[in-house]
mmCIF file of C-alpha atoms and ligand atoms in Angstrom:
data_model
loop_
_atom_site.group_PDB
_atom_site.id
_atom_site.type_symbol
_atom_site.label_atom_id
_atom_site.label_comp_id
_atom_site.label_asym_id
_atom_site.label_seq_id
_atom_site.Cartn_x
_atom_site.Cartn_y
_atom_site.Cartn_z
ATOM 1 C CA MET A 1 15.562 31.721 -39.806
ATOM 2 C CA SER A 2 13.830 31.594 -36.472
ATOM 3 C CA GLN A 3 13.168 27.855 -36.588
ATOM 4 C CA ALA A 4 16.893 27.125 -36.689
ATOM 5 C CA THR A 5 17.227 28.732 -33.264
ATOM 6 C CA ASN A 6 14.201 26.955 -31.830
ATOM 7 C CA PRO A 7 15.358 23.929 -29.811
ATOM 8 C CA ASN A 8 11.937 22.265 -30.164
ATOM 9 C CA GLN A 9 11.548 22.351 -33.898
ATOM 10 C CA GLY A 10 13.780 20.468 -36.297
ATOM 11 C CA ARG A 11 13.601 20.422 -40.087
ATOM 12 C CA PRO A 12 10.193 20.194 -41.794
ATOM 13 C CA ILE A 13 8.964 16.700 -42.714
ATOM 14 C CA TRP A 14 7.449 17.374 -46.128
ATOM 15 C CA LEU A 15 5.644 14.025 -46.343
ATOM 16 C CA HIS A 16 3.764 14.842 -43.111
ATOM 17 C CA ILE A 17 3.129 18.436 -44.182
ATOM 18 C CA PHE A 18 1.603 17.337 -47.498
ATOM 19 C CA PHE A 19 -0.364 14.474 -45.932
ATOM 20 C CA LEU A 20 -1.815 16.557 -43.104
ATOM 21 C CA THR A 21 -2.654 19.457 -45.417
ATOM 22 C CA LEU A 22 -3.955 17.563 -48.443
ATOM 23 C CA THR A 23 -6.128 14.932 -46.717
ATOM 24 C CA PRO A 24 -8.517 17.436 -45.020
ATOM 25 C CA LEU A 25 -8.505 19.608 -48.151
ATOM 26 C CA ALA A 26 -9.330 16.637 -50.390
ATOM 27 C CA SER A 27 -12.146 15.595 -47.995
ATOM 28 C CA VAL A 28 -13.699 19.061 -48.009
ATOM 29 C CA ILE A 29 -13.643 19.193 -51.822
ATOM 30 C CA LEU A 30 -14.475 15.558 -52.676
ATOM 31 C CA VAL A 31 -17.294 14.869 -50.194
ATOM 32 C CA PRO A 32 -19.738 17.568 -51.445
ATOM 33 C CA TRP A 33 -18.895 16.684 -55.070
ATOM 34 C CA TRP A 34 -19.440 12.953 -54.434
ATOM 35 C CA VAL A 35 -22.680 13.505 -52.512
ATOM 36 C CA MET A 36 -24.066 15.817 -55.223
ATOM 37 C CA THR A 37 -22.999 13.477 -58.028
ATOM 38 C CA TYR A 38 -23.729 10.020 -56.580
ATOM 39 C CA GLY A 39 -25.452 10.637 -53.239
ATOM 40 C CA VAL A 40 -24.319 8.785 -50.141
ATOM 41 C CA THR A 41 -25.256 5.211 -49.229
ATOM 42 C CA ARG A 42 -26.012 3.728 -45.841
ATOM 43 C CA GLU A 43 -23.165 1.240 -46.357
ATOM 44 C CA GLU A 44 -20.640 4.067 -46.865
ATOM 45 C CA ILE A 45 -21.680 5.718 -43.592
ATOM 46 C CA ILE A 46 -21.722 2.412 -41.662
ATOM 47 C CA ALA A 47 -18.271 1.400 -42.991
ATOM 48 C CA MET A 48 -16.873 4.836 -42.063
ATOM 49 C CA MET A 49 -18.342 4.633 -38.534
ATOM 50 C CA VAL A 50 -17.156 1.046 -37.933
ATOM 51 C CA LEU A 51 -13.611 1.806 -39.128
ATOM 52 C CA TRP A 52 -13.642 5.034 -37.066
ATOM 53 C CA ILE A 53 -14.500 2.985 -33.955
ATOM 54 C CA ILE A 54 -11.935 0.246 -34.711
ATOM 55 C CA THR A 55 -9.004 2.541 -35.516
ATOM 56 C CA GLY A 56 -9.971 5.232 -32.973
ATOM 57 C CA MET A 57 -10.093 2.640 -30.203
ATOM 58 C CA GLY A 58 -6.887 1.127 -31.591
ATOM 59 C CA VAL A 59 -5.358 4.416 -30.486
ATOM 60 C CA THR A 60 -7.239 4.992 -27.211
ATOM 61 C CA VAL A 61 -7.392 1.411 -25.890
ATOM 62 C CA GLY A 62 -4.286 0.096 -27.681
ATOM 63 C CA TYR A 63 -1.669 2.800 -28.198
ATOM 64 C CA HIS A 64 -2.710 4.874 -25.203
ATOM 65 C CA ARG A 65 -4.025 2.812 -22.301
ATOM 66 C CA LEU A 66 -2.398 -0.559 -23.129
ATOM 67 C CA PHE A 67 1.005 0.337 -24.641
ATOM 68 C CA SER A 68 1.803 3.834 -23.288
ATOM 69 C CA HIS A 69 0.488 3.339 -19.748
ATOM 70 C CA ALA A 70 0.294 -0.458 -19.329
ATOM 71 C CA SER A 71 -2.969 0.071 -17.483
ATOM 72 C CA PHE A 72 -4.083 -3.530 -18.179
ATOM 73 C CA ARG A 73 -2.768 -6.751 -19.706
ATOM 74 C CA THR A 74 -4.109 -8.678 -22.660
ATOM 75 C CA PRO A 75 -3.026 -11.801 -24.609
ATOM 76 C CA ALA A 76 -0.703 -11.555 -27.638
ATOM 77 C CA PRO A 77 -3.401 -11.850 -30.354
ATOM 78 C CA LEU A 78 -5.196 -8.827 -28.882
ATOM 79 C CA ARG A 79 -1.924 -6.894 -28.564
ATOM 80 C CA PHE A 80 -1.413 -7.586 -32.255
ATOM 81 C CA LEU A 81 -4.887 -6.319 -33.136
ATOM 82 C CA ALA A 82 -4.313 -3.220 -30.990
ATOM 83 C CA ALA A 83 -1.064 -2.538 -32.887
ATOM 84 C CA LEU A 84 -2.739 -3.181 -36.252
ATOM 85 C CA PHE A 85 -5.831 -1.028 -35.608
ATOM 86 C CA GLY A 86 -3.875 1.732 -33.813
ATOM 87 C CA GLY A 87 -1.424 1.824 -36.723
ATOM 88 C CA ALA A 88 -4.349 2.133 -39.136
ATOM 89 C CA ALA A 89 -5.218 5.475 -37.504
ATOM 90 C CA TRP A 90 -2.090 6.674 -39.319
ATOM 91 C CA GLN A 91 -0.391 8.362 -36.390
ATOM 92 C CA GLY A 92 2.951 6.583 -36.512
ATOM 93 C CA SER A 93 4.141 3.267 -35.099
ATOM 94 C CA ALA A 94 3.212 2.370 -31.513
ATOM 95 C CA ILE A 95 6.836 2.748 -30.386
ATOM 96 C CA ARG A 96 7.054 6.275 -31.846
ATOM 97 C CA TRP A 97 3.600 7.322 -30.605
ATOM 98 C CA CYS A 98 4.071 5.999 -27.062
ATOM 99 C CA SER A 99 7.576 7.461 -26.738
ATOM 100 C CA GLY A 100 6.223 10.915 -27.579
ATOM 101 C CA HIS A 101 3.255 10.388 -25.283
ATOM 102 C CA ARG A 102 5.388 9.371 -22.313
ATOM 103 C CA HIS A 103 7.486 12.512 -22.877
ATOM 104 C CA HIS A 104 4.245 14.491 -22.919
ATOM 105 C CA HIS A 105 3.294 13.141 -19.482
ATOM 106 C CA SER A 106 6.707 13.503 -17.860
ATOM 107 C CA LYS A 107 7.520 16.935 -19.357
ATOM 108 C CA VAL A 108 4.046 18.394 -19.813
ATOM 109 C CA ASP A 109 3.909 22.119 -20.704
ATOM 110 C CA THR A 110 7.690 22.393 -21.088
ATOM 111 C CA ASP A 111 10.010 22.611 -24.104
ATOM 112 C CA GLU A 112 10.515 18.849 -23.935
ATOM 113 C CA ASP A 113 6.777 18.140 -24.195
ATOM 114 C CA PRO A 114 6.421 17.273 -27.917
ATOM 115 C CA TYR A 115 2.943 18.826 -28.085
ATOM 116 C CA ASN A 116 3.552 21.616 -25.599
ATOM 117 C CA VAL A 117 0.307 23.630 -25.598
ATOM 118 C CA LYS A 118 2.185 26.710 -24.432
ATOM 119 C CA ARG A 119 3.407 27.039 -28.016
ATOM 120 C CA GLY A 120 -0.178 27.608 -29.088
ATOM 121 C CA PHE A 121 -3.207 25.677 -30.338
ATOM 122 C CA TRP A 122 -1.863 24.800 -33.788
ATOM 123 C CA TRP A 123 1.492 23.590 -32.584
ATOM 124 C CA SER A 124 -0.080 21.254 -30.009
ATOM 125 C CA HIS A 125 -2.786 20.168 -32.464
ATOM 126 C CA MET A 126 -0.768 19.239 -35.555
ATOM 127 C CA GLY A 127 2.179 21.603 -36.017
ATOM 128 C CA TRP A 128 4.441 19.336 -33.983
ATOM 129 C CA VAL A 129 3.836 16.422 -36.384
ATOM 130 C CA MET A 130 5.193 18.458 -39.290
ATOM 131 C CA PHE A 131 8.724 18.904 -37.954
ATOM 132 C CA GLU A 132 11.512 16.581 -36.934
ATOM 133 C CA ASN A 133 12.135 16.241 -33.234
ATOM 134 C CA PRO A 134 15.482 18.022 -32.755
ATOM 135 C CA ARG A 135 16.309 15.625 -29.940
ATOM 136 C CA GLY A 136 16.352 12.798 -32.466
ATOM 137 C CA GLU A 137 14.622 9.442 -32.668
ATOM 138 C CA VAL A 138 15.943 7.683 -29.603
ATOM 139 C CA PHE A 139 12.778 6.189 -28.125
ATOM 140 C CA ASP A 140 14.755 5.600 -24.925
ATOM 141 C CA ASN A 141 11.682 5.895 -22.705
ATOM 142 C CA VAL A 142 9.926 2.827 -24.159
ATOM 143 C CA PRO A 143 12.371 -0.066 -23.509
ATOM 144 C CA ASP A 144 9.433 -2.324 -22.553
ATOM 145 C CA LEU A 145 7.770 -1.703 -25.923
ATOM 146 C CA LYS A 146 10.968 -2.151 -27.935
ATOM 147 C CA ARG A 147 11.358 -5.612 -26.347
ATOM 148 C CA ASP A 148 7.864 -6.602 -27.447
ATOM 149 C CA PRO A 149 8.241 -8.589 -30.723
ATOM 150 C CA ILE A 150 4.759 -7.557 -31.879
ATOM 151 C CA LEU A 151 5.552 -3.857 -31.521
ATOM 152 C CA ALA A 152 9.043 -4.227 -32.981
ATOM 153 C CA PHE A 153 7.429 -5.921 -36.001
ATOM 154 C CA GLN A 154 4.789 -3.180 -36.262
ATOM 155 C CA HIS A 155 7.482 -0.483 -36.037
ATOM 156 C CA ARG A 156 9.538 -2.089 -38.793
ATOM 157 C CA TRP A 157 6.645 -2.680 -41.180
ATOM 158 C CA TYR A 158 4.540 0.283 -40.103
ATOM 159 C CA MET A 159 4.198 1.900 -43.556
ATOM 160 C CA LEU A 160 3.227 -1.346 -45.246
ATOM 161 C CA LEU A 161 0.712 -2.247 -42.522
ATOM 162 C CA SER A 162 -0.949 1.175 -42.371
ATOM 163 C CA VAL A 163 -1.103 1.706 -46.135
ATOM 164 C CA GLY A 164 -2.253 -1.908 -46.582
ATOM 165 C CA PHE A 165 -5.081 -1.465 -44.048
ATOM 166 C CA ASN A 166 -6.190 2.014 -45.094
ATOM 167 C CA VAL A 167 -6.271 1.236 -48.795
ATOM 168 C CA GLY A 168 -6.825 -2.537 -48.712
ATOM 169 C CA VAL A 169 -9.857 -2.647 -46.404
ATOM 170 C CA PRO A 170 -11.858 0.080 -48.237
ATOM 171 C CA VAL A 171 -10.997 -1.483 -51.623
ATOM 172 C CA LEU A 172 -12.113 -4.944 -50.469
ATOM 173 C CA LEU A 173 -15.331 -3.483 -49.035
ATOM 174 C CA GLY A 174 -15.809 -1.561 -52.285
ATOM 175 C CA LEU A 175 -15.345 -4.674 -54.427
ATOM 176 C CA TRP A 176 -17.829 -6.546 -52.241
ATOM 177 C CA LEU A 177 -20.436 -3.759 -52.358
ATOM 178 C CA ASN A 178 -19.580 -2.568 -55.870
ATOM 179 C CA ASP A 179 -18.602 0.901 -54.589
ATOM 180 C CA VAL A 180 -14.792 1.183 -54.546
ATOM 181 C CA GLY A 181 -14.773 4.984 -54.941
ATOM 182 C CA GLY A 182 -17.315 5.626 -52.171
ATOM 183 C CA MET A 183 -15.567 3.261 -49.754
ATOM 184 C CA LEU A 184 -12.143 4.795 -50.446
ATOM 185 C CA LEU A 185 -13.607 8.254 -49.862
ATOM 186 C CA PHE A 186 -15.701 7.657 -46.721
ATOM 187 C CA ALA A 187 -14.204 4.578 -45.042
ATOM 188 C CA GLY A 188 -10.675 5.569 -46.126
ATOM 189 C CA LEU A 189 -9.950 9.266 -46.549
ATOM 190 C CA VAL A 190 -12.678 10.949 -44.468
ATOM 191 C CA ARG A 191 -12.345 8.452 -41.623
ATOM 192 C CA VAL A 192 -8.555 8.945 -41.419
ATOM 193 C CA VAL A 193 -9.016 12.733 -41.300
ATOM 194 C CA LEU A 194 -11.685 12.475 -38.581
ATOM 195 C CA VAL A 195 -9.616 10.126 -36.394
ATOM 196 C CA HIS A 196 -6.566 12.368 -36.869
ATOM 197 C CA HIS A 197 -8.257 15.544 -35.719
ATOM 198 C CA PHE A 198 -10.287 13.952 -32.929
ATOM 199 C CA THR A 199 -7.031 12.542 -31.505
ATOM 200 C CA PHE A 200 -5.194 15.853 -32.049
ATOM 201 C CA LEU A 201 -7.924 17.658 -30.066
ATOM 202 C CA ILE A 202 -6.770 15.851 -26.919
ATOM 203 C CA ASN A 203 -3.304 17.375 -27.299
ATOM 204 C CA SER A 204 -4.699 20.818 -28.128
ATOM 205 C CA LEU A 205 -8.225 21.537 -26.857
ATOM 206 C CA ALA A 206 -8.057 19.201 -23.826
ATOM 207 C CA HIS A 207 -5.156 21.376 -22.677
ATOM 208 C CA ILE A 208 -7.083 24.625 -23.295
ATOM 209 C CA VAL A 209 -10.833 24.289 -22.621
ATOM 210 C CA GLY A 210 -12.440 22.472 -19.681
ATOM 211 C CA LYS A 211 -12.344 22.031 -15.922
ATOM 212 C CA GLN A 212 -9.508 21.090 -13.594
ATOM 213 C CA PRO A 213 -11.048 19.208 -10.662
ATOM 214 C CA TRP A 214 -7.934 17.102 -10.064
ATOM 215 C CA SER A 215 -5.005 19.470 -10.442
ATOM 216 C CA ASP A 216 -4.181 22.877 -11.836
ATOM 217 C CA ALA A 217 -0.452 22.161 -11.714
ATOM 218 C CA ASN A 218 -0.512 21.585 -15.508
ATOM 219 C CA THR A 219 -2.729 22.736 -18.397
ATOM 220 C CA SER A 220 -4.733 19.494 -18.830
ATOM 221 C CA LYS A 221 -8.529 19.822 -18.657
ATOM 222 C CA ASP A 222 -11.538 17.570 -18.176
ATOM 223 C CA ASN A 223 -13.732 18.162 -21.231
ATOM 224 C CA TRP A 224 -16.689 15.757 -21.452
ATOM 225 C CA PHE A 225 -17.558 16.824 -24.990
ATOM 226 C CA LEU A 226 -14.216 15.576 -26.333
ATOM 227 C CA SER A 227 -14.955 12.173 -24.803
ATOM 228 C CA PHE A 228 -17.725 11.693 -27.371
ATOM 229 C CA LEU A 229 -15.177 12.125 -30.175
ATOM 230 C CA THR A 230 -12.330 10.168 -28.585
ATOM 231 C CA PHE A 231 -13.913 7.186 -26.830
ATOM 232 C CA GLY A 232 -13.487 8.668 -23.350
ATOM 233 C CA GLU A 233 -10.185 10.530 -23.571
ATOM 234 C CA GLY A 234 -11.767 13.894 -22.762
ATOM 235 C CA TYR A 235 -11.276 13.443 -19.006
ATOM 236 C CA HIS A 236 -7.733 14.559 -19.527
ATOM 237 C CA ASN A 237 -7.191 16.378 -16.234
ATOM 238 C CA TYR A 238 -7.969 13.134 -14.383
ATOM 239 C CA HIS A 239 -5.728 11.243 -16.791
ATOM 240 C CA HIS A 240 -2.761 13.537 -16.115
ATOM 241 C CA ALA A 241 -3.371 13.171 -12.368
ATOM 242 C CA PHE A 242 -3.687 9.357 -12.455
ATOM 243 C CA ALA A 243 -2.131 8.258 -15.760
ATOM 244 C CA GLY A 244 -1.896 4.547 -14.858
ATOM 245 C CA ASP A 245 -5.646 4.156 -14.289
ATOM 246 C CA TYR A 246 -7.344 2.171 -17.075
ATOM 247 C CA ARG A 247 -10.256 4.596 -16.726
ATOM 248 C CA ASN A 248 -10.224 8.240 -17.783
ATOM 249 C CA GLY A 249 -13.764 8.966 -16.643
ATOM 250 C CA THR A 250 -14.240 7.257 -13.279
ATOM 251 C CA LYS A 251 -17.916 8.032 -12.655
ATOM 252 C CA TYR A 252 -20.652 5.721 -13.897
ATOM 253 C CA TYR A 253 -22.137 8.579 -15.937
ATOM 254 C CA ASN A 254 -18.814 9.541 -17.557
ATOM 255 C CA VAL A 255 -18.742 8.668 -21.263
ATOM 256 C CA ASP A 256 -15.675 6.427 -21.494
ATOM 257 C CA PRO A 257 -16.206 3.671 -24.117
ATOM 258 C CA SER A 258 -12.495 2.707 -23.907
ATOM 259 C CA LYS A 259 -12.980 1.914 -20.213
ATOM 260 C CA TRP A 260 -16.179 -0.010 -21.000
ATOM 261 C CA LEU A 261 -14.375 -2.068 -23.636
ATOM 262 C CA ILE A 262 -11.419 -2.906 -21.347
ATOM 263 C CA TRP A 263 -13.804 -3.798 -18.516
ATOM 264 C CA SER A 264 -15.903 -5.978 -20.854
ATOM 265 C CA LEU A 265 -12.789 -7.749 -22.146
ATOM 266 C CA SER A 266 -11.808 -8.488 -18.549
ATOM 267 C CA LYS A 267 -15.214 -10.088 -17.928
ATOM 268 C CA ILE A 268 -14.666 -12.593 -20.770
ATOM 269 C CA GLY A 269 -11.081 -13.336 -19.769
ATOM 270 C CA LEU A 270 -9.389 -11.272 -22.511
ATOM 271 C CA ALA A 271 -7.962 -8.571 -20.210
ATOM 272 C CA SER A 272 -6.458 -8.751 -16.749
ATOM 273 C CA ASP A 273 -4.620 -6.676 -14.123
ATOM 274 C CA LEU A 274 -6.809 -3.637 -14.724
ATOM 275 C CA ARG A 275 -5.098 -0.840 -12.794
ATOM 276 C CA ARG A 276 -7.402 1.571 -11.002
ATOM 277 C CA VAL A 277 -6.736 4.209 -8.401
ATOM 278 C CA GLY A 278 -8.528 3.586 -5.112
ATOM 279 C CA ALA A 279 -11.622 5.682 -4.447
ATOM 280 C CA ASP A 280 -10.072 6.988 -1.219
ATOM 281 C CA VAL A 281 -6.955 8.194 -3.079
ATOM 282 C CA ILE A 282 -9.179 9.952 -5.615
ATOM 283 C CA LEU A 283 -11.228 11.571 -2.870
ATOM 284 C CA ARG A 284 -8.068 12.673 -1.056
ATOM 285 C CA ARG A 285 -6.825 14.380 -4.230
ATOM 286 C CA ARG A 286 -10.175 16.069 -4.727
ATOM 287 C CA PHE A 287 -10.172 17.232 -1.137
ATOM 288 C CA GLU A 288 -6.671 18.682 -1.281
ATOM 289 C CA GLU A 289 -7.352 20.342 -4.619
ATOM 290 C CA SER A 290 -10.586 21.917 -3.320
ATOM 291 C CA LEU A 291 -8.940 23.013 -0.091
ATOM 292 C CA GLY A 292 -6.037 24.620 -1.954
ATOM 293 C CA ARG A 293 -8.477 26.569 -4.094
ATOM 294 C CA VAL A 294 -10.575 27.684 -1.134
ATOM 295 C CA GLN A 295 -7.408 29.015 0.431
ATOM 296 C CA ASN A 296 -6.621 30.892 -2.793
ATOM 297 C CA TYR A 297 -10.099 32.366 -2.872
ATOM 298 C CA GLN A 298 -9.756 33.345 0.750
ATOM 299 C CA GLU A 299 -6.536 35.196 -0.005
ATOM 300 C CA LYS A 300 -8.054 36.886 -3.048
ATOM 301 C CA LYS A 301 -11.253 37.612 -1.067
ATOM 302 C CA GLU A 302 -13.484 36.196 -3.782
ATOM 303 C CA THR A 303 -17.179 35.437 -3.446
ATOM 304 C CA PRO A 304 -18.507 32.787 -1.062
ATOM 305 C CA ILE A 305 -20.345 31.209 -4.015
ATOM 306 C CA GLU A 306 -17.013 29.675 -5.049
ATOM 307 C CA LEU A 307 -16.728 28.013 -1.675
ATOM 308 C CA GLN A 308 -20.302 26.789 -1.998
ATOM 309 C CA THR A 309 -19.448 25.203 -5.380
ATOM 310 C CA LEU A 310 -16.393 23.500 -3.988
ATOM 311 C CA CYS A 311 -18.358 22.164 -1.030
ATOM 312 C CA ASP A 312 -21.003 20.842 -3.406
ATOM 313 C CA ASP A 313 -18.270 19.221 -5.508
ATOM 314 C CA PHE A 314 -16.778 17.558 -2.499
ATOM 315 C CA ILE A 315 -20.137 16.339 -1.206
ATOM 316 C CA LEU A 316 -20.843 14.877 -4.649
ATOM 317 C CA ALA A 317 -17.477 13.093 -4.703
ATOM 318 C CA TRP A 318 -18.169 11.750 -1.217
ATOM 319 C CA THR A 319 -21.666 10.538 -2.161
ATOM 320 C CA GLU A 320 -20.297 8.799 -5.239
ATOM 321 C CA PHE A 321 -17.624 7.152 -3.167
ATOM 322 C CA LYS A 322 -20.242 5.846 -0.734
ATOM 323 C CA ASP A 323 -22.334 4.440 -3.589
ATOM 324 C CA GLU A 324 -19.341 2.810 -5.205
ATOM 325 C CA TRP A 325 -18.222 1.423 -1.882
ATOM 326 C CA ALA A 326 -21.656 -0.104 -1.202
ATOM 327 C CA THR A 327 -21.691 -1.790 -4.633
ATOM 328 C CA VAL A 328 -18.207 -3.204 -4.289
ATOM 329 C CA LEU A 329 -18.908 -4.406 -0.772
ATOM 330 C CA ARG A 330 -21.833 -6.507 -2.000
ATOM 331 C CA THR A 331 -19.764 -8.302 -4.620
ATOM 332 C CA SER A 332 -16.204 -8.555 -3.352
ATOM 333 C CA SER A 333 -14.203 -11.188 -1.516
ATOM 334 C CA LYS A 334 -13.342 -11.158 2.201
ATOM 335 C CA ALA A 335 -9.855 -9.740 1.581
ATOM 336 C CA GLN A 336 -11.257 -7.013 -0.654
ATOM 337 C CA LYS A 337 -13.853 -6.165 1.997
ATOM 338 C CA LYS A 338 -11.098 -5.771 4.566
ATOM 339 C CA ALA A 339 -9.154 -3.459 2.263
ATOM 340 C CA LEU A 340 -12.279 -1.486 1.534
ATOM 341 C CA LYS A 341 -13.030 -1.029 5.223
ATOM 342 C CA ALA A 342 -9.560 0.446 5.698
ATOM 343 C CA SER A 343 -10.156 2.650 2.690
ATOM 344 C CA ARG A 344 -13.472 3.812 4.169
ATOM 345 C CA ARG A 345 -11.783 4.698 7.452
ATOM 346 C CA ARG A 346 -9.323 6.878 5.519
ATOM 347 C CA VAL A 347 -12.162 8.528 3.647
ATOM 348 C CA THR A 348 -14.079 9.237 6.838
ATOM 349 C CA GLY A 349 -10.896 10.914 8.063
ATOM 350 C CA ILE A 350 -10.801 13.086 4.943
ATOM 351 C CA LEU A 351 -14.446 14.046 5.458
ATOM 352 C CA LYS A 352 -13.721 15.135 9.024
ATOM 353 C CA GLU A 353 -10.796 17.257 7.824
ATOM 354 C CA TRP A 354 -13.035 18.777 5.193
ATOM 355 C CA GLU A 355 -15.741 19.666 7.742
ATOM 356 C CA LEU A 356 -13.151 21.319 9.963
ATOM 357 C CA ALA A 357 -11.772 23.260 7.001
ATOM 358 C CA VAL A 358 -15.245 24.464 6.020
ATOM 359 C CA GLN A 359 -15.959 25.507 9.626
ATOM 360 C CA GLU A 360 -12.695 27.401 9.742
ATOM 361 C CA PHE A 361 -13.408 29.288 6.542
ATOM 362 C CA THR A 362 -17.061 29.949 7.288
ATOM 363 C CA SER A 363 -16.207 31.511 10.639
ATOM 364 C CA ARG A 364 -14.099 34.158 8.905
ATOM 365 C CA PRO A 365 -16.039 37.384 8.334
ATOM 366 C CA LYS A 366 -14.819 38.018 4.738
ATOM 367 C CA LEU A 367 -15.998 34.680 3.408
ATOM 368 C CA SER A 368 -19.217 33.591 5.021
ATOM 369 C CA TYR A 369 -20.452 30.226 3.817
ATOM 370 C CA GLY A 370 -23.810 30.892 5.493
ATOM 371 C CA ASP A 371 -24.338 34.095 3.499
ATOM 372 C CA ALA A 372 -24.140 32.239 0.219
ATOM 373 C CA SER A 373 -27.552 30.596 0.590
HETATM 374 ZN ZN1 ZN B 401 -2.075 15.750 -22.134
HETATM 375 ZN ZN1 ZN B 402 -1.624 9.355 -21.416
#
């Protein structure tokens, strides 16, 4: 058998195979039948949406940005809620999830990346969940999480907690609203399936479709559409470039509800030490990435329109930086202002380098920037 020789695929986990196959199938069959037989109530839709938000953000804010990347700090009761709600998304304990995710970041696109997209869409989407990891369950890259009593507790009692939440909450809502079947179907089954596949899309589609403004050294992509389904996780190319940043979409117009929630929690004293990459570091990365691509285009003798687009991109990034800088300057302390002034000096330096680079390229006959307009 070929799978025996594959170092990335252990034995099948039948429980996962049945669960991941039967839950979408049951949804597709039961929802039309239920709607045609009983109709659908506003309460069913609201309960499904609210539990989607709570458990989806349990994954994005809790499992991902808080536990995997430690991009902010929060008091123990909130860590507990993050573990409870993230666990209710039925994607494994936080320790298991974060261990796999840290491997994904450090070994992206290689055999050791658990959801290596180079093995195809289905493997990165859900195939990887269906097989044992042949390297075993060591979780040696999450010592900080194993020390956390809340996460150790959640790991130990994961099955009980997730089954209890996913069955218990819909049943309680159903008893309250006299609609146990509808709540189990919409707020339980359908919601779990939706959160599963929206999360899986980040491992699959966000490594296949989208733009790469920050780096093309790996397959990750910025895909704004996926951010609507995953509370901001669609800016995946930025995330792979700056994984410790509590934001995935840095611009004010980027849809990143996870960032908004963390920021809001910090304003009421429930989150602290929000890690963010400095605007000058971001601009420097953008500059180097653009420059590298212009050089590639130059070598391949591609159209000057590409250079025009990159210049526009850079000018946009620069304008945004200036806006952000002006806002921060109005509100920040003396020390922050001093740091920002140094940051601005560095950015002005980058701009000068960029202008020189553009001049150099535009003066070459094969790639005339002036001809593009
Ligand atoms: Zn990724
Ligand atoms: Zn990550």
